[in-house]
PDB file of C-alpha atoms in Angstrom:
ATOM      1  CA  MET A   1       7.164  16.394   8.355  1.00 41.00           C
ATOM      2  CA  SER A   2       3.749  17.650   8.554  1.00 46.00           C
ATOM      3  CA  ARG A   3       0.370  15.846   9.372  1.00 50.00           C
ATOM      4  CA  SER A   4      -2.077  14.969   6.536  1.00 60.00           C
ATOM      5  CA  PRO A   5      -5.572  16.532   6.951  1.00 83.00           C
ATOM      6  CA  ARG A   6      -8.878  14.728   6.238  1.00 88.00           C
ATOM      7  CA  THR A   7     -12.398  15.803   5.516  1.00 91.00           C
ATOM      8  CA  ARG A   8     -15.214  14.853   7.976  1.00 92.00           C
ATOM      9  CA  ALA A   9     -16.399  12.756   5.147  1.00 94.00           C
ATOM     10  CA  GLN A  10     -13.459  10.951   4.924  1.00 94.00           C
ATOM     11  CA  THR A  11     -13.534  10.215   8.690  1.00 92.00           C
ATOM     12  CA  ARG A  12     -17.162   9.415   8.686  1.00 95.00           C
ATOM     13  CA  ALA A  13     -16.842   6.694   5.860  1.00 96.00           C
ATOM     14  CA  ALA A  14     -13.579   5.286   7.862  1.00 95.00           C
ATOM     15  CA  GLN A  15     -15.723   5.021  11.153  1.00 95.00           C
ATOM     16  CA  GLN A  16     -17.891   3.061   8.900  1.00 97.00           C
ATOM     17  CA  ALA A  17     -15.742   0.920   7.318  1.00 97.00           C
ATOM     18  CA  ARG A  18     -14.331   0.130  10.699  1.00 97.00           C
ATOM     19  CA  ALA A  19     -17.377  -0.839  12.338  1.00 97.00           C
ATOM     20  CA  ALA A  20     -18.432  -3.009   9.351  1.00 98.00           C
ATOM     21  CA  HIS A  21     -14.869  -4.809   9.409  1.00 98.00           C
ATOM     22  CA  GLN A  22     -14.997  -5.229  13.336  1.00 98.00           C
ATOM     23  CA  SER A  23     -18.433  -6.704  13.016  1.00 98.00           C
ATOM     24  CA  TRP A  24     -17.253  -9.217  10.283  1.00 99.00           C
ATOM     25  CA  LEU A  25     -14.162 -10.232  12.856  1.00 99.00           C
ATOM     26  CA  VAL A  26     -16.516 -10.692  15.855  1.00 98.00           C
ATOM     27  CA  ALA A  27     -19.054 -12.829  13.296  1.00 99.00           C
ATOM     28  CA  ARG A  28     -16.088 -15.296  12.669  1.00 98.00           C
ATOM     29  CA  ASP A  29     -15.028 -15.546  16.115  1.00 98.00           C
ATOM     30  CA  LEU A  30     -11.706 -13.337  15.214  1.00 98.00           C
ATOM     31  CA  ASP A  31      -9.852 -11.161  17.599  1.00 97.00           C
ATOM     32  CA  GLU A  32      -8.676  -7.876  16.413  1.00 97.00           C
ATOM     33  CA  MET A  33      -4.902  -7.505  17.201  1.00 95.00           C
ATOM     34  CA  SER A  34      -4.604  -5.028  20.382  1.00 91.00           C
ATOM     35  CA  GLY A  35      -1.920  -2.410  21.374  1.00 87.00           C
ATOM     36  CA  TRP A  36       0.188  -0.012  19.240  1.00 87.00           C
ATOM     37  CA  LEU A  37       0.641  -1.182  15.518  1.00 90.00           C
ATOM     38  CA  ASN A  38       2.422   1.595  13.644  1.00 89.00           C
ATOM     39  CA  GLU A  39       3.151   2.102   9.883  1.00 90.00           C
ATOM     40  CA  ALA A  40       6.025  -0.193   9.927  1.00 91.00           C
ATOM     41  CA  ALA A  41       4.449  -2.869  11.673  1.00 93.00           C
ATOM     42  CA  PHE A  42       1.565  -2.935   9.391  1.00 95.00           C
ATOM     43  CA  THR A  43       3.807  -2.915   6.453  1.00 95.00           C
ATOM     44  CA  ALA A  44       5.660  -6.086   7.807  1.00 96.00           C
ATOM     45  CA  ILE A  45       2.074  -7.892   8.145  1.00 97.00           C
ATOM     46  CA  LEU A  46       1.340  -6.670   4.637  1.00 97.00           C
ATOM     47  CA  LEU A  47       4.629  -7.878   3.213  1.00 97.00           C
ATOM     48  CA  ALA A  48       4.336 -11.273   5.144  1.00 97.00           C
ATOM     49  CA  ALA A  49       0.972 -11.880   3.220  1.00 97.00           C
ATOM     50  CA  LEU A  50       2.533 -10.941  -0.039  1.00 96.00           C
ATOM     51  CA  LEU A  51       5.070 -13.823   0.801  1.00 97.00           C
ATOM     52  CA  ASP A  52       2.610 -16.397   1.708  1.00 97.00           C
ATOM     53  CA  PRO A  53       2.065 -18.150  -1.372  1.00 96.00           C
ATOM     54  CA  ASP A  54      -1.919 -18.886   0.131  1.00 98.00           C
ATOM     55  CA  SER A  55      -2.573 -15.244   0.536  1.00 97.00           C
ATOM     56  CA  ARG A  56      -0.319 -13.367  -2.093  1.00 95.00           C
ATOM     57  CA  ASP A  57      -2.867 -13.554  -4.911  1.00 93.00           C
ATOM     58  CA  ALA A  58      -5.679 -12.372  -3.169  1.00 95.00           C
ATOM     59  CA  VAL A  59      -3.649  -9.380  -1.695  1.00 96.00           C
ATOM     60  CA  THR A  60      -1.897  -8.520  -4.868  1.00 93.00           C
ATOM     61  CA  ALA A  61      -5.758  -8.453  -6.630  1.00 91.00           C
ATOM     62  CA  ALA A  62      -6.927  -6.211  -3.582  1.00 93.00           C
ATOM     63  CA  LEU A  63      -3.945  -3.853  -4.017  1.00 92.00           C
ATOM     64  CA  LEU A  64      -3.798  -3.741  -7.770  1.00 89.00           C
ATOM     65  CA  ALA A  65      -7.840  -3.700  -8.252  1.00 79.00           C
ATOM     66  CA  ASP A  66      -7.519  -0.876 -10.761  1.00 74.00           C
ATOM     67  CA  THR A  67      -4.358  -1.502 -12.567  1.00 73.00           C
ATOM     68  CA  PRO A  68      -4.566  -2.695 -15.766  1.00 66.00           C
ATOM     69  CA  ALA A  69      -4.083  -6.609 -15.585  1.00 57.00           C
ATOM     70  CA  GLU A  70      -2.220  -6.373 -19.031  1.00 57.00           C
ATOM     71  CA  SER A  71       0.459  -3.885 -17.464  1.00 67.00           C
ATOM     72  CA  LEU A  72       1.512  -6.156 -14.862  1.00 79.00           C
ATOM     73  CA  HIS A  73       0.308 -10.028 -14.940  1.00 74.00           C
ATOM     74  CA  ALA A  74       0.760 -10.518 -18.594  1.00 78.00           C
ATOM     75  CA  HIS A  75       4.467 -10.225 -17.316  1.00 86.00           C
ATOM     76  CA  GLY A  76       4.444 -13.086 -15.365  1.00 89.00           C
ATOM     77  CA  PRO A  77       3.646 -14.201 -11.656  1.00 91.00           C
ATOM     78  CA  LEU A  78       4.813 -11.957  -8.679  1.00 93.00           C
ATOM     79  CA  THR A  79       8.592 -12.441  -8.620  1.00 95.00           C
ATOM     80  CA  LEU A  80       9.468  -9.494  -6.344  1.00 95.00           C
ATOM     81  CA  GLN A  81       8.678  -8.378  -2.845  1.00 95.00           C
ATOM     82  CA  SER A  82      10.911  -5.767  -1.402  1.00 95.00           C
ATOM     83  CA  ALA A  83      10.540  -3.705   1.534  1.00 95.00           C
ATOM     84  CA  PRO A  84      13.508  -1.006   0.861  1.00 94.00           C
ATOM     85  CA  GLY A  85      12.807   0.789   4.255  1.00 84.00           C
ATOM     86  CA  THR A  86      13.705   4.442   2.470  1.00 90.00           C
ATOM     87  CA  VAL A  87      11.401   6.426   0.126  1.00 95.00           C
ATOM     88  CA  MET A  88       8.654   3.948  -0.103  1.00 95.00           C
ATOM     89  CA  ASP A  89       7.355   1.019   1.822  1.00 95.00           C
ATOM     90  CA  LEU A  90       7.051  -1.822  -0.758  1.00 97.00           C
ATOM     91  CA  VAL A  91       8.152  -2.422  -4.500  1.00 97.00           C
ATOM     92  CA  LEU A  92       6.330  -5.589  -6.033  1.00 96.00           C
ATOM     93  CA  GLY A  93       7.510  -7.016  -9.243  1.00 96.00           C
ATOM     94  CA  PHE A  94       6.140  -9.155 -11.707  1.00 94.00           C
ATOM     95  CA  GLY A  95       7.451 -11.460 -14.322  1.00 95.00           C
ATOM     96  CA  GLU A  96      11.460 -11.621 -14.785  1.00 95.00           C
ATOM     97  CA  GLN A  97      14.187  -9.155 -16.234  1.00 96.00           C
ATOM     98  CA  PRO A  98      14.637  -7.789 -18.921  1.00 95.00           C
ATOM     99  CA  ASP A  99      10.623  -7.533 -18.659  1.00 93.00           C
ATOM    100  CA  LEU A 100       9.926  -7.049 -15.273  1.00 95.00           C
ATOM    101  CA  ALA A 101       6.952  -4.904 -14.316  1.00 94.00           C
ATOM    102  CA  ALA A 102       6.838  -3.205 -10.800  1.00 95.00           C
ATOM    103  CA  VAL A 103       4.556  -1.530  -8.481  1.00 95.00           C
ATOM    104  CA  VAL A 104       5.571   0.657  -6.004  1.00 96.00           C
ATOM    105  CA  ILE A 105       3.148   1.004  -2.629  1.00 96.00           C
ATOM    106  CA  GLU A 106       3.387   3.607   0.250  1.00 95.00           C
ATOM    107  CA  ALA A 107       1.346   2.558   3.301  1.00 93.00           C
ATOM    108  CA  LYS A 108      -0.030   5.247   5.187  1.00 92.00           C
ATOM    109  CA  ARG A 109      -1.480   4.469   8.606  1.00 89.00           C
ATOM    110  CA  PHE A 110      -4.017   6.596  10.598  1.00 87.00           C
ATOM    111  CA  GLU A 111      -1.438   9.285  11.441  1.00 79.00           C
ATOM    112  CA  SER A 112       1.478   8.513   9.337  1.00 77.00           C
ATOM    113  CA  PRO A 113       3.319  11.827   8.288  1.00 78.00           C
ATOM    114  CA  SER A 114       3.855  12.935   4.594  1.00 81.00           C
ATOM    115  CA  ASN A 115       7.781  12.441   4.414  1.00 88.00           C
ATOM    116  CA  TRP A 116      10.139  14.467   2.425  1.00 93.00           C
ATOM    117  CA  CYS A 117      13.530  12.903   1.347  1.00 95.00           C
ATOM    118  CA  TRP A 118      16.353  13.476  -1.084  1.00 97.00           C
ATOM    119  CA  SER A 119      16.020  12.335  -4.972  1.00 98.00           C
ATOM    120  CA  ALA A 120      18.509  10.528  -7.147  1.00 97.00           C
ATOM    121  CA  GLN A 121      19.389  13.855  -8.471  1.00 97.00           C
ATOM    122  CA  GLY A 122      19.806  15.639  -5.057  1.00 98.00           C
ATOM    123  CA  GLU A 123      16.213  17.380  -4.765  1.00 98.00           C
ATOM    124  CA  TRP A 124      14.667  17.571  -1.611  1.00 97.00           C
ATOM    125  CA  LEU A 125      11.122  16.345  -2.456  1.00 97.00           C
ATOM    126  CA  CYS A 126       8.106  14.652  -1.322  1.00 96.00           C
ATOM    127  CA  GLN A 127       8.448  10.984  -0.936  1.00 96.00           C
ATOM    128  CA  THR A 128       6.012  10.372  -3.914  1.00 97.00           C
ATOM    129  CA  ASP A 129       7.701  12.696  -6.182  1.00 98.00           C
ATOM    130  CA  VAL A 130      10.652  11.179  -5.184  1.00 98.00           C
ATOM    131  CA  ALA A 131       9.282   7.619  -6.135  1.00 98.00           C
ATOM    132  CA  VAL A 132       8.225   8.694  -9.460  1.00 98.00           C
ATOM    133  CA  GLU A 133      11.551  10.678 -10.351  1.00 98.00           C
ATOM    134  CA  ASP A 134      13.909   7.995  -9.317  1.00 98.00           C
ATOM    135  CA  SER A 135      12.096   4.972 -11.288  1.00 98.00           C
ATOM    136  CA  THR A 136      13.149   7.093 -14.522  1.00 97.00           C
ATOM    137  CA  GLU A 137      16.852   7.117 -13.527  1.00 98.00           C
ATOM    138  CA  VAL A 138      19.020   5.342 -16.097  1.00 98.00           C
ATOM    139  CA  GLU A 139      20.533   3.584 -13.161  1.00 96.00           C
ATOM    140  CA  PRO A 140      17.456   3.328 -10.280  1.00 97.00           C
ATOM    141  CA  PRO A 141      18.827   3.983  -6.855  1.00 97.00           C
ATOM    142  CA  GLY A 142      19.093   1.482  -4.459  1.00 96.00           C
ATOM    143  CA  TRP A 143      15.659   1.239  -2.784  1.00 97.00           C
ATOM    144  CA  LEU A 144      14.470   0.264  -6.018  1.00 98.00           C
ATOM    145  CA  TRP A 145      16.632  -2.968  -6.074  1.00 96.00           C
ATOM    146  CA  GLY A 146      15.925  -5.347  -9.185  1.00 96.00           C
ATOM    147  CA  VAL A 147      14.024  -2.715 -11.107  1.00 98.00           C
ATOM    148  CA  HIS A 148      15.337  -1.243 -14.188  1.00 98.00           C
ATOM    149  CA  GLN A 149      14.608   2.455 -15.812  1.00 97.00           C
ATOM    150  CA  GLY A 150      10.996   2.903 -16.767  1.00 95.00           C
ATOM    151  CA  GLN A 151       9.661  -0.724 -15.572  1.00 95.00           C
ATOM    152  CA  VAL A 152       7.548   1.034 -12.697  1.00 95.00           C
ATOM    153  CA  HIS A 153       4.089   0.730 -14.163  1.00 92.00           C
ATOM    154  CA  ASP A 154       2.065   1.937 -11.000  1.00 93.00           C
ATOM    155  CA  PHE A 155       2.039   4.122  -7.894  1.00 95.00           C
ATOM    156  CA  VAL A 156      -0.265   3.198  -4.943  1.00 95.00           C
ATOM    157  CA  LEU A 157      -0.891   4.336  -1.931  1.00 95.00           C
ATOM    158  CA  VAL A 158      -2.642   2.478   0.909  1.00 96.00           C
ATOM    159  CA  ASP A 159      -4.492   4.899   3.183  1.00 95.00           C
ATOM    160  CA  ALA A 160      -6.946   4.308   5.995  1.00 94.00           C
ATOM    161  CA  PHE A 161      -9.023   7.343   5.087  1.00 94.00           C
ATOM    162  CA  SER A 162      -8.878   6.615   1.518  1.00 95.00           C
ATOM    163  CA  ARG A 163      -7.324  10.197   0.748  1.00 94.00           C
ATOM    164  CA  PRO A 164      -5.741  10.973  -2.557  1.00 94.00           C
ATOM    165  CA  ALA A 165      -2.216  11.845  -3.115  1.00 94.00           C
ATOM    166  CA  SER A 166      -3.303  15.619  -3.247  1.00 94.00           C
ATOM    167  CA  THR A 167      -4.480  15.554   0.197  1.00 92.00           C
ATOM    168  CA  LEU A 168      -1.526  13.713   1.648  1.00 90.00           C
ATOM    169  CA  PHE A 169       0.951  15.716  -0.712  1.00 92.00           C
ATOM    170  CA  PRO A 170      -0.402  19.179  -1.574  1.00 91.00           C
ATOM    171  CA  GLY A 171       1.320  20.609  -4.296  1.00 93.00           C
ATOM    172  CA  ALA A 172       3.444  17.686  -5.396  1.00 96.00           C
ATOM    173  CA  ARG A 173       4.648  17.469  -8.794  1.00 97.00           C
ATOM    174  CA  HIS A 174       3.510  13.971  -9.645  1.00 98.00           C
ATOM    175  CA  ASN A 175       0.200  13.156  -7.801  1.00 97.00           C
ATOM    176  CA  HIS A 176      -1.955  12.484 -11.140  1.00 97.00           C
ATOM    177  CA  ARG A 177       0.640   9.273 -11.262  1.00 96.00           C
ATOM    178  CA  TRP A 178      -0.489   8.187  -7.935  1.00 96.00           C
ATOM    179  CA  ARG A 179      -3.737   5.993  -7.080  1.00 93.00           C
ATOM    180  CA  THR A 180      -5.175   5.171  -3.827  1.00 95.00           C
ATOM    181  CA  VAL A 181      -6.621   2.013  -2.087  1.00 95.00           C
ATOM    182  CA  GLY A 182      -8.325   2.783   1.143  1.00 96.00           C
ATOM    183  CA  TYR A 183      -8.949   0.389   4.114  1.00 97.00           C
ATOM    184  CA  ALA A 184     -12.490   0.159   3.117  1.00 97.00           C
ATOM    185  CA  SER A 185     -12.121  -1.267  -0.083  1.00 96.00           C
ATOM    186  CA  LEU A 186      -8.942  -3.188   0.942  1.00 97.00           C
ATOM    187  CA  GLY A 187     -11.020  -4.523   3.602  1.00 98.00           C
ATOM    188  CA  ALA A 188     -13.980  -5.579   1.553  1.00 97.00           C
ATOM    189  CA  THR A 189     -11.697  -7.573  -0.886  1.00 96.00           C
ATOM    190  CA  LEU A 190     -10.155  -9.187   1.610  1.00 98.00           C
ATOM    191  CA  ARG A 191     -12.898 -10.227   3.611  1.00 98.00           C
ATOM    192  CA  THR A 192     -14.769 -11.852   0.516  1.00 98.00           C
ATOM    193  CA  ALA A 193     -11.338 -13.935  -0.217  1.00 98.00           C
ATOM    194  CA  HIS A 194     -11.369 -15.334   3.255  1.00 99.00           C
ATOM    195  CA  ASP A 195     -15.013 -16.332   3.064  1.00 99.00           C
ATOM    196  CA  CYS A 196     -13.967 -17.629  -0.307  1.00 98.00           C
ATOM    197  CA  ASP A 197     -11.665 -20.022   1.718  1.00 98.00           C
ATOM    198  CA  THR A 198      -8.535 -18.250   0.824  1.00 98.00           C
ATOM    199  CA  ARG A 199      -6.090 -19.180   3.533  1.00 98.00           C
ATOM    200  CA  GLY A 200      -3.296 -16.894   5.381  1.00 98.00           C
ATOM    201  CA  LEU A 201      -5.519 -13.696   5.185  1.00 99.00           C
ATOM    202  CA  VAL A 202      -6.171 -13.699   8.986  1.00 99.00           C
ATOM    203  CA  PRO A 203      -3.185 -11.890  10.381  1.00 98.00           C
ATOM    204  CA  LEU A 204      -3.849  -8.920   7.714  1.00 98.00           C
ATOM    205  CA  LEU A 205      -7.413  -8.953   8.303  1.00 99.00           C
ATOM    206  CA  THR A 206      -7.217  -8.740  12.222  1.00 98.00           C
ATOM    207  CA  ALA A 207      -4.411  -5.885  11.995  1.00 98.00           C
ATOM    208  CA  LEU A 208      -6.182  -3.590   9.217  1.00 98.00           C
ATOM    209  CA  TRP A 209      -8.063  -1.540  11.557  1.00 97.00           C
ATOM    210  CA  ALA A 210      -6.088  -2.282  14.776  1.00 95.00           C
ATOM    211  CA  ASP A 211      -4.959   0.376  17.229  1.00 91.00           C
ATOM    212  CA  SER A 212      -7.487   2.649  15.450  1.00 90.00           C
ATOM    213  CA  SER A 213     -10.172   3.293  18.435  1.00 83.00           C
ATOM    214  CA  HIS A 214      -8.550   6.631  19.153  1.00 79.00           C
ATOM    215  CA  ARG A 215      -7.623   8.105  15.768  1.00 80.00           C
ATOM    216  CA  PHE A 216     -11.114   9.585  15.104  1.00 75.00           C
TER     217      PHE A 216
END
């Protein structure tokens, strides 16, 4: 496993986004989470927000802001929220079979490594390539439970430093299939939703930049 690089510009932009977010928390008398908060813990908080009927629409909108609406929401409401624990962090599904439309999400934290794993075809590949190739299998592997061949419409990286797949996974086969949602845009969308009286977002908002003071 290799650590993912970042540029000075990406670091500076993340610092500015973090400062703006923390100022917003202070102005609303919200305490940022303290202590160690790794990728798995953050993903669990993100999943909880997706499971909460009060917050799921706002969180989904923040994660899928650049996804063509007709490719997902036209299939129906969010019906599948899966945290497979292998290959990818989250799998979301809209609608019901046989017309399900799915999204695969990998949530990178501040120092999350770029992982490699075995594909369904037995190739040792970076996890983003495994996700794309496994989704095309006639019978997708277990981590894509509930999803059929060809039903993954979007591949999303959630990254603190807004890094593209080509930075996180240099030389990967399918970087062009992935888009990135940075913490800056994620935080801005969630803050707006909270200020518009969307309930259930406080745990995610207070966790977003937690455990980051020593990451820059």
